[in-house]
């Protein structure tokens, strides 16, 4: 009997800039149509989602701007394009919900993270509204205040 391979676990890449720039309303899990060399690169953790976004057209969703660096040991006869558009695999109901929301004023669709789910690569996408500068400052102040409270709680327990 063949030895069972362990499936890779955890997050491959996160888009922290999206969480800073947008209010996230609703999250979706989408599959990703990938080439063989891309899966190998993702296993090595060579992906970036910094300026990526989701384009919705012709009843399909496409991941734009995601950079997957090709490995040097990958196939030599395939010309690897690191920033090619990749199809997101969603069911019809989810696509209809995304299309309806994006057509409303102020909504956009952004990619939040790439991660492994068993042996499959999944992309977490979200419906989001853009933040203004004062919203970003307010979020940062809240985060700093929470950090101070946590620090005070930890030091209070050690004093006794």
XYZ file of C-alpha atoms in Angstrom:
160
model
C 0.000 0.000 0.000
C 1.314 3.454 -0.918
C 2.335 5.828 1.820
C -0.151 8.665 2.332
C 1.279 12.127 1.592
C 0.624 14.888 4.060
C -1.352 17.767 2.629
C 0.220 21.209 2.981
C -1.422 23.305 5.679
C -2.051 26.958 6.331
C -1.945 30.279 4.598
C 0.164 30.804 1.483
C -0.208 34.597 1.155
C -2.266 37.375 2.714
C -3.298 40.782 1.431
C -2.857 42.944 4.538
C -3.093 46.097 2.456
C -6.696 45.225 1.545
C -7.675 45.028 5.225
C -6.072 48.444 5.730
C -7.734 50.080 2.705
C -11.242 48.540 2.824
C -14.123 47.728 5.157
C -14.805 44.028 4.586
C -18.530 43.237 4.387
C -18.808 39.660 3.179
C -16.265 36.917 2.511
C -16.350 34.135 -0.084
C -14.175 31.082 -0.652
C -13.225 30.525 -4.281
C -11.231 27.820 -5.997
C -8.386 28.766 -8.310
C -7.647 27.410 -11.784
C -3.859 26.980 -11.794
C -1.126 25.515 -13.981
C 1.246 22.841 -12.662
C 4.215 25.166 -12.149
C 2.002 27.539 -10.152
C 1.046 24.820 -7.682
C 4.715 23.959 -7.176
C 5.527 27.619 -6.534
C 2.650 27.902 -4.070
C 3.954 24.868 -2.181
C 7.236 26.787 -1.871
C 5.281 29.832 -0.649
C 6.208 32.122 -3.543
C 3.022 34.186 -3.939
C 2.086 37.832 -3.399
C -1.396 39.356 -3.236
C -0.361 42.968 -2.615
C -2.055 44.719 -5.562
C -4.453 41.967 -6.549
C -8.157 42.430 -7.165
C -11.084 40.493 -8.590
C -12.478 41.403 -12.014
C -16.068 40.391 -12.715
C -17.054 40.099 -16.380
C -19.107 37.791 -18.616
C -20.546 35.928 -15.591
C -17.047 34.896 -14.494
C -14.620 36.055 -11.810
C -10.908 36.581 -12.549
C -8.032 37.171 -10.127
C -5.885 40.010 -11.465
C -2.498 41.177 -10.229
C -1.635 38.099 -8.166
C 2.087 37.430 -8.516
C 3.253 33.803 -8.340
C 7.015 33.584 -8.831
C 8.058 30.645 -11.036
C 10.562 28.201 -9.597
C 13.910 27.770 -11.318
C 13.405 23.996 -11.311
C 9.969 24.180 -12.948
C 9.346 23.052 -16.482
C 11.603 24.695 -19.055
C 9.345 24.256 -22.076
C 6.515 26.315 -20.552
C 6.819 30.102 -20.622
C 5.766 31.127 -17.118
C 3.898 34.428 -16.761
C 3.952 35.314 -13.039
C 1.078 37.823 -13.187
C -1.329 36.128 -15.583
C -5.060 36.360 -14.905
C -6.382 33.316 -13.101
C -9.978 32.146 -13.115
C -11.803 32.002 -9.794
C -14.145 29.059 -9.402
C -17.418 30.090 -7.767
C -20.933 28.738 -8.082
C -23.628 30.652 -9.937
C -25.399 31.902 -6.796
C -22.186 33.383 -5.383
C -21.352 35.025 -8.717
C -24.823 36.583 -8.908
C -24.433 37.960 -5.385
C -21.026 39.439 -6.256
C -22.273 40.996 -9.506
C -25.288 42.544 -7.754
C -23.212 44.021 -4.936
C -20.383 45.358 -7.102
C -22.873 47.273 -9.246
C -23.998 49.118 -6.102
C -22.177 52.343 -5.327
C -18.867 51.980 -3.499
C -18.495 48.195 -3.444
C -15.504 46.372 -4.856
C -14.252 42.815 -4.792
C -10.751 42.153 -3.393
C -8.631 39.078 -2.737
C -7.739 38.652 0.946
C -5.682 35.471 1.100
C -4.508 32.294 -0.598
C -4.520 29.129 1.498
C -4.525 25.343 1.336
C -7.718 23.419 2.006
C -6.631 19.789 2.055
C -4.804 19.446 -1.285
C -6.596 22.337 -3.022
C -5.632 26.001 -3.287
C -8.403 28.368 -2.225
C -8.666 32.133 -2.498
C -10.609 34.124 0.068
C -12.282 37.055 -1.645
C -14.423 39.751 -0.074
C -16.990 42.378 -0.906
C -15.545 45.575 0.477
C -16.077 49.326 0.643
C -13.158 51.729 0.424
C -11.985 53.542 3.545
C -11.286 57.240 3.694
C -8.111 58.538 5.373
C -9.879 59.383 8.635
C -11.329 55.839 8.765
C -7.820 54.403 8.464
C -6.564 56.641 11.301
C -9.546 55.654 13.478
C -8.891 51.943 12.885
C -5.227 52.426 13.794
C -6.157 54.252 17.034
C -8.541 51.439 18.017
C -5.861 48.823 17.363
C -3.314 50.738 19.466
C -5.818 51.147 22.311
C -6.615 47.421 22.271
C -2.905 46.626 22.342
C -2.416 48.896 25.377
C -5.324 47.233 27.205
C -3.899 43.762 26.495
C -0.460 44.871 27.690
C -1.958 46.297 30.908
C -3.905 43.069 31.527
C -0.750 40.967 31.158
C 1.342 43.152 33.474
C -1.451 43.369 36.090
C -1.450 39.597 36.555
C 2.335 39.508 37.070
C 2.370 42.213 39.782
C 0.429 40.126 42.306
